[in-house]
Coordinates of C-alpha atoms and ligand atoms in Angstrom, one line a residue:
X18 CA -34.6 -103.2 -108.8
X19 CA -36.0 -106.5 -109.2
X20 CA -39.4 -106.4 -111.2
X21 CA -42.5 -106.8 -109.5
X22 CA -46.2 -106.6 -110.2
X23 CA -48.0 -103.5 -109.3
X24 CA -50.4 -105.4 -106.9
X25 CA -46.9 -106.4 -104.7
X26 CA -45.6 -102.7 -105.1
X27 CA -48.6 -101.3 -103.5
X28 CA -49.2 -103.6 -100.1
X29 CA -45.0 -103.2 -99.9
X30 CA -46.1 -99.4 -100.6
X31 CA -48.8 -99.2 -98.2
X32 CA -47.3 -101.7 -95.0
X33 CA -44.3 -99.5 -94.8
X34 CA -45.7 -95.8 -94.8
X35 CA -49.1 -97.5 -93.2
X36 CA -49.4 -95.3 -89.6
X37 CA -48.3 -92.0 -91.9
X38 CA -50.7 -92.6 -94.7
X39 CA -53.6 -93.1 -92.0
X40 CA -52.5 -90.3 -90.4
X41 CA -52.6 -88.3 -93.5
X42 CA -55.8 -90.3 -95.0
X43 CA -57.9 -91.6 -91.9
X44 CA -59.9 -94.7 -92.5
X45 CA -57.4 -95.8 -95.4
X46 CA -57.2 -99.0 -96.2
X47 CA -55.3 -101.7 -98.6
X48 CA -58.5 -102.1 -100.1
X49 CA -59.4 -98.5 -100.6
X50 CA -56.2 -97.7 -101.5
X51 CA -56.4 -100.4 -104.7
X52 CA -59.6 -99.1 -105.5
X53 CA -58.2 -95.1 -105.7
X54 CA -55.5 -96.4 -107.4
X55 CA -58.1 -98.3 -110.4
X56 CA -60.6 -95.1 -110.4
X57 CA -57.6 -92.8 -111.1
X58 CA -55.6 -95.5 -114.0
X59 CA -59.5 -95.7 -115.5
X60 CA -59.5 -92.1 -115.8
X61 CA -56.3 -92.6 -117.4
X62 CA -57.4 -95.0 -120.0
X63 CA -55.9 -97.6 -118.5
X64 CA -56.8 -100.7 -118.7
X65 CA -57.8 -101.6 -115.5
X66 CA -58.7 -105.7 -116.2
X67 CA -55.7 -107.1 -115.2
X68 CA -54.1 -103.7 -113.2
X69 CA -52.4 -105.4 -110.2
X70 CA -50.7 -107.9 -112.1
X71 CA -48.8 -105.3 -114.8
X72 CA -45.2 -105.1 -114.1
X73 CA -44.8 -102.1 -112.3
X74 CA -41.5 -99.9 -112.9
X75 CA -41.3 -96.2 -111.0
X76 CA -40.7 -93.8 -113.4
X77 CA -40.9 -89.6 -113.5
X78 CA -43.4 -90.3 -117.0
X79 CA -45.5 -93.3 -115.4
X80 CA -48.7 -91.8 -114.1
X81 CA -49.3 -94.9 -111.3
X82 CA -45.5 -92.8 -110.3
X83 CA -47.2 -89.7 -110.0
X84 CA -50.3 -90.9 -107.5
X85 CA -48.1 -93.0 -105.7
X86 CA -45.5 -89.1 -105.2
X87 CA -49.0 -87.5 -104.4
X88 CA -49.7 -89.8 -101.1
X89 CA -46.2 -89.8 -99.9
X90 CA -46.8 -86.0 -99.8
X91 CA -50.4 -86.1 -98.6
X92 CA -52.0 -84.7 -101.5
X93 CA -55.5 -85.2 -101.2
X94 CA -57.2 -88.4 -103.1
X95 CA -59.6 -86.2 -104.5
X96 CA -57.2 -83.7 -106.1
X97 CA -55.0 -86.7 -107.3
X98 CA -58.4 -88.4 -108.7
X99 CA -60.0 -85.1 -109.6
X100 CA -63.0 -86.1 -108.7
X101 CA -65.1 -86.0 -105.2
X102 CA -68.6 -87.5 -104.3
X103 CA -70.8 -85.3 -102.6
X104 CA -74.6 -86.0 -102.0
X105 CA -75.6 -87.8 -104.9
X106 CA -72.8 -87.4 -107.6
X107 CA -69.2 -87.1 -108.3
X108 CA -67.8 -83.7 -108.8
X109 CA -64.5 -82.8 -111.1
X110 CA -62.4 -80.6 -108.5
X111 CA -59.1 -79.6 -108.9
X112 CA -56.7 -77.2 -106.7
X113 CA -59.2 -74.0 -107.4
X114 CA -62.1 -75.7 -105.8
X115 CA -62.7 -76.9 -102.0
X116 CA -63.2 -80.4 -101.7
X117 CA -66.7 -80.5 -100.9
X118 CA -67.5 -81.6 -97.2
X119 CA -69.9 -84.3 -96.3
X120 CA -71.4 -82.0 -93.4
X121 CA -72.9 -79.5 -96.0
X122 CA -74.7 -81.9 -97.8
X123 CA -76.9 -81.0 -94.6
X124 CA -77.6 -77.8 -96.0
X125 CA -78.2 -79.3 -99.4
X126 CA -81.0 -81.6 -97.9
X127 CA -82.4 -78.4 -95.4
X128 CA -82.6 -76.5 -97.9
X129 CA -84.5 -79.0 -100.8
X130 CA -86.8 -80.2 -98.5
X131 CA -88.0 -76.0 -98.3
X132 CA -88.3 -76.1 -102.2
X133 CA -90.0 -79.4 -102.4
X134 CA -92.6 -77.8 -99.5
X135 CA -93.2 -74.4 -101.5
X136 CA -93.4 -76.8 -105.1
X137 CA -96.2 -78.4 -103.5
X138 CA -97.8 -74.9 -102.3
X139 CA -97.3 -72.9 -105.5
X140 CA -96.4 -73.4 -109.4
X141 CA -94.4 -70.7 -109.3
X142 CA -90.9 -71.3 -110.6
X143 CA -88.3 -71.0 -107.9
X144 CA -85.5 -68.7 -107.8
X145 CA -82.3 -70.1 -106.2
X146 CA -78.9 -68.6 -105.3
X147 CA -75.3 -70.0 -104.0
X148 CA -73.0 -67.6 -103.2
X149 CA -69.3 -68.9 -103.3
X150 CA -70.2 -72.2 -105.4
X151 CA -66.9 -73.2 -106.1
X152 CA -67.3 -76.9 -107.5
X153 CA -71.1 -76.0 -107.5
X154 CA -72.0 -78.9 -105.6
X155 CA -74.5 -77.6 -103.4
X156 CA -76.3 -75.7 -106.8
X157 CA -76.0 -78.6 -108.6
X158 CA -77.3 -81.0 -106.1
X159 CA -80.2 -79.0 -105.1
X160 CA -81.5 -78.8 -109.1
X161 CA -81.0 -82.6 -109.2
X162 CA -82.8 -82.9 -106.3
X163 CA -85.9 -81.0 -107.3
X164 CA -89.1 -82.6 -109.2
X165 CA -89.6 -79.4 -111.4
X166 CA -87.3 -77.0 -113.0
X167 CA -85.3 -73.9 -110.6
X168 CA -84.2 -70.8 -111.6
X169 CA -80.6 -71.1 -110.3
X170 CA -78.0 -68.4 -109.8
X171 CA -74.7 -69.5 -108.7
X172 CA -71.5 -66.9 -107.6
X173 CA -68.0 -67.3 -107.3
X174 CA -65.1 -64.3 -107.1
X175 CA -62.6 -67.1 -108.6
X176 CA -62.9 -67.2 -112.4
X177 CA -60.7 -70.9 -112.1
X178 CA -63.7 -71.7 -109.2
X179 CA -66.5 -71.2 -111.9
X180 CA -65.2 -73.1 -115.1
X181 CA -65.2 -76.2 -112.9
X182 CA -68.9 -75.0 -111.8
X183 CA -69.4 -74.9 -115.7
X184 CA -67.9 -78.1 -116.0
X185 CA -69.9 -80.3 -113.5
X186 CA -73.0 -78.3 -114.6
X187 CA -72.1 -79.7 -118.1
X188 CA -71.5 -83.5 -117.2
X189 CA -74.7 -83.8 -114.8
X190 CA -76.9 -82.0 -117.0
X191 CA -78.9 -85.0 -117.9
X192 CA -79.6 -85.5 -114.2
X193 CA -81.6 -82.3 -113.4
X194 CA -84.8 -81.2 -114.9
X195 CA -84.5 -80.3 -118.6
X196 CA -86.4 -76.5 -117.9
X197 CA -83.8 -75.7 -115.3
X198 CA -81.2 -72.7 -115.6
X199 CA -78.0 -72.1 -113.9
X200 CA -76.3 -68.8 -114.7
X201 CA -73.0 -68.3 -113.3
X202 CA -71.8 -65.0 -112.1
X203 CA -68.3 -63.8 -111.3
X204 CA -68.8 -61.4 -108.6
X205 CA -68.2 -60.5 -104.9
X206 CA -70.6 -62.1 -102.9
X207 CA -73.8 -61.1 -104.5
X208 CA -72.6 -57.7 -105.6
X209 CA -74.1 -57.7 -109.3
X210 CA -77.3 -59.4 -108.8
X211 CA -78.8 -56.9 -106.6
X212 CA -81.5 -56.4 -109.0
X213 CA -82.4 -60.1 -108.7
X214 CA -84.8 -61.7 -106.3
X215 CA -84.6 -64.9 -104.7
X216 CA -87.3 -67.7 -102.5
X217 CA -83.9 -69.3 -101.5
X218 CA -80.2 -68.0 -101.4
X219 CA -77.2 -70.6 -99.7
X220 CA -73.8 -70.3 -99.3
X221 CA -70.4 -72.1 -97.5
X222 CA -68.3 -69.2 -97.9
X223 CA -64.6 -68.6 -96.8
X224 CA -65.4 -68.6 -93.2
X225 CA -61.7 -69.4 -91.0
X226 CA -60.5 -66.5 -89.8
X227 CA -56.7 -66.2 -90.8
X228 CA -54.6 -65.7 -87.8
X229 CA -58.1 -66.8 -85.0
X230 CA -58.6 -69.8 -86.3
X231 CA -55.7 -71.1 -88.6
X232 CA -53.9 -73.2 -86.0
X233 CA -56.3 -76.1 -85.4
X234 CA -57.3 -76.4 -89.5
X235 CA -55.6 -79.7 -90.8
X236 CA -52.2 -79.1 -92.3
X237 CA -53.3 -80.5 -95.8
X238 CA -56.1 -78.5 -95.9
X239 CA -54.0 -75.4 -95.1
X240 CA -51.3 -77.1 -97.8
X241 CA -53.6 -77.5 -100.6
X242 CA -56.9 -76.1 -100.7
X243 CA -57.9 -72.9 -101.8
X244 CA -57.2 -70.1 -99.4
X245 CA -59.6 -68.3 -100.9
X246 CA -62.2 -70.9 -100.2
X247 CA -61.0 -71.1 -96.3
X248 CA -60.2 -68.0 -94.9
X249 CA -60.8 -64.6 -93.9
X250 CA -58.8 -61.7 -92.4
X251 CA -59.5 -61.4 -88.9
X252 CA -60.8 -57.8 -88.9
X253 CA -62.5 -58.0 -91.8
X254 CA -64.7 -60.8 -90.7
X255 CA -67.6 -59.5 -89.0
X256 CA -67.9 -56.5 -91.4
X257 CA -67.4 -59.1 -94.2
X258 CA -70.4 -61.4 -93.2
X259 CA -72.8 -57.9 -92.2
X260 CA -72.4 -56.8 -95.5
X261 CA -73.4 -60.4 -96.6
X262 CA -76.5 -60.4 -94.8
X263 CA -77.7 -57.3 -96.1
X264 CA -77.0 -57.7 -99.8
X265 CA -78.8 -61.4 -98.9
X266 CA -81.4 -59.7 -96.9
X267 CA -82.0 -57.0 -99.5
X268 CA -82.6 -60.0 -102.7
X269 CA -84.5 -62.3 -100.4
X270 CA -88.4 -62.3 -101.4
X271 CA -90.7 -61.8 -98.0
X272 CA -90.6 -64.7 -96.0
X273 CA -87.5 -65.8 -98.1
X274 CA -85.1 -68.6 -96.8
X275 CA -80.8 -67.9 -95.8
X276 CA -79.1 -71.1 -95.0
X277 CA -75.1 -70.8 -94.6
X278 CA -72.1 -72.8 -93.5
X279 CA -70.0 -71.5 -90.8
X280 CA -67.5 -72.2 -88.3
X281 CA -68.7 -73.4 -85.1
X282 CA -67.2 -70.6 -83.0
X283 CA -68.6 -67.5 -84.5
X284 CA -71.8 -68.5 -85.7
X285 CA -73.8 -67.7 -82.6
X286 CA -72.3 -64.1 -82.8
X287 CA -72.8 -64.1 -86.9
X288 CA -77.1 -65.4 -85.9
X289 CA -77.1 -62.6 -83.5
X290 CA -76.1 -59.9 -86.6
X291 CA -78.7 -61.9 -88.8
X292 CA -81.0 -60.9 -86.3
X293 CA -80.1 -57.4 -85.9
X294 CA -80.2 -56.6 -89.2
X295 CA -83.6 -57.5 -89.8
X296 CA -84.2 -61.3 -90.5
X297 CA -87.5 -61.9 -88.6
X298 CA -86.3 -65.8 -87.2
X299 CA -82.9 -67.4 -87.4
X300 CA -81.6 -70.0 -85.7
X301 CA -77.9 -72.5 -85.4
X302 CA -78.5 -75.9 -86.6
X303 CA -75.7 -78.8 -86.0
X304 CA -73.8 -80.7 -88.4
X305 CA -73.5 -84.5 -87.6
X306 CA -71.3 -84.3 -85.0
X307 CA -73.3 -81.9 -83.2
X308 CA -71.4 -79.0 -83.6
X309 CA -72.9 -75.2 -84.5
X310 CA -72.3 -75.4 -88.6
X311 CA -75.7 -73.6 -89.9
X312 CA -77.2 -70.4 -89.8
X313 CA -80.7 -70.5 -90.9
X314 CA -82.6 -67.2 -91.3
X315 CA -85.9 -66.1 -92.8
X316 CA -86.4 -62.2 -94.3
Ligands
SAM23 C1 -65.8 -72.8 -98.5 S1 -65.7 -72.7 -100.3 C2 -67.3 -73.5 -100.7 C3 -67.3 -74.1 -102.1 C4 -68.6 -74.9 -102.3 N1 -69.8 -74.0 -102.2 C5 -68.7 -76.0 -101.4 O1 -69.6 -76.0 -100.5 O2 -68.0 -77.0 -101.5 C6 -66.0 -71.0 -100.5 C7 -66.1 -70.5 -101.9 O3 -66.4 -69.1 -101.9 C8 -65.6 -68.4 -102.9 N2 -65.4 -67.0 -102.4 C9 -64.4 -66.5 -101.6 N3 -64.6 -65.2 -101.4 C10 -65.7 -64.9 -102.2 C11 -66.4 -63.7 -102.4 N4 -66.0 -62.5 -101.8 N5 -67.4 -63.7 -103.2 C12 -67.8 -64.8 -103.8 N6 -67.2 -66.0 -103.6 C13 -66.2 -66.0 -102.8 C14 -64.3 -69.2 -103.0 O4 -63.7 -69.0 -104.2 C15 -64.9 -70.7 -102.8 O5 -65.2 -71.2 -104.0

């Protein structure tokens, strides 16, 4: 193979594979595509400078070999970068994490926008919950977000989930208030913090139900992502989410606030157990493209 300068390998790469990789990667472009291939060489200690004009030889030991493998397979660029932006930072993930979604930084901004309102009511210090925090980037983002220091919580049942909580917790510190806590607790749900009480518990749990629901999720989201993160068993669904409610119910303080992610067809049915089970409102809010995505519910 004659050599050739990365910057030539990649528009051969990309104008030869283009209608797969924007199948695979909607919205990807030459110029993205450069610019995901210098984030992930910088993370590399590469030297970026003069990247696209390096002589460029495949080889099974050459990293720029192993991003260029990842996209013919349709790994996601997130996982091949390890890094993903949501709200207001980027967030190490890796394969025991969900890549975090731009609809729930909804919920992030529903539910700050509560805090900030009860801040200005009260100097009491807030006690926050996420259930299922995976990369903790809704935890995270909401004690960025706030002008004084929370008392956050944060659960995962993954152990590999919550040391990449611990380790975006650790590189953002210096963004959140200095007073603020995050405790992280390996658990089922909420199971061992029932002594706790929270102003404000969230969560984007696992909510595709296995066999209901698997068909129409993207094939490299199926491929690569988390199951745990995704899916339930069908039958165990609706007795999954009631006992939710009520451990969530239980912890919340009076006139405390739920807000959770769901899936657009069973959250009607999921407000109407929210209801029965005691919350005194709750209500479906959209996501951006005006599908049912929220529950919001107040003890
Ligand atoms: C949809 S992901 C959400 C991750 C993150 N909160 C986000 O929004 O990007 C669901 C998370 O819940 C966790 N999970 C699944 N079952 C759980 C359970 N029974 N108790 C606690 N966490 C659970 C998964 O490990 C995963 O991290």
């Amino acid at each position: 193979m004659t050599p050739i300068n990365l910057g030539t390998y990649l528009e051969k790469f990309f104008s030869e594979r283009e209608i797969r990789l924007s199948e695979l990667y909607p919205g990807l472009s030459i110029n993205r595509l450069k610019d995901e291939l210098k984030q992930y060489a910088r993370q590399r200690k590469v030297n970026v400078d003069d990247l696209f004009s390096l002589r460029y030889i495949p080889s099974n030991t050459n990293p720029i070999t192993y991003f260029f493998d990842s996209l013919i397979k349709g790994y996601p660029l997130e996982y091949i970068r390890g890094r993903a932006h949501f709200y207001k930072s980027e967030f190490d993930v890796s394969e025991t994490v969900l890549i975090p979604r731009s609809e729930t930084e909804i919920l992030v901004e529903t539910a700050a926008s509560f805090l900030r309102d009860w801040m200005k009511m009260s100097d009491e210090r807030l006690k926050v919950l996420d259930i299922g925090t995976g990369s903790g980037a809704i935890i995270i983002s909401l004690l960025q977000e706030m002008p004084r220091p929370l008392e956050a919580y944060a659960t995962d049942i993954s152990k590999d989930a919550l040391e990449v909580t611990r380790r975006n917790y650790f590189n953002l510190r210096y963004t959140i208030p200095r007073e603020s806590s995050l405790r992280l607790v390996h658990t089922d749900r909420m199971s061992d913090l029932s002594e706790e009480n929270f102003h404000l518990i969230v969560s984007n749990p696992p909510y595709i139900k296995k066999r209901e629901d698997r068909d129409f999720v993207h094939n490299q989201v199926d491929t690569y992502e988390p199951h745990l993160a995704l899916y339930l068993e069908d039958d165990e669904y609706d007795e999954w989410f009631r006992t939710l409610f009520k451990q969530v119910l239980h912890s919340l303080y009076e006139e405390g606030i739920f807000i959770m992610e769901g899936h657009e067809d069973h959250l009607e049915e999921l407000a109407n157990v929210c209801s029965m089970i005691g919350f005194s409102s709750v209500k479906v809010l959209k996501d951006y493209t005006n599908r049912n995505r929220f529950i919001f519910a107040k003890k």
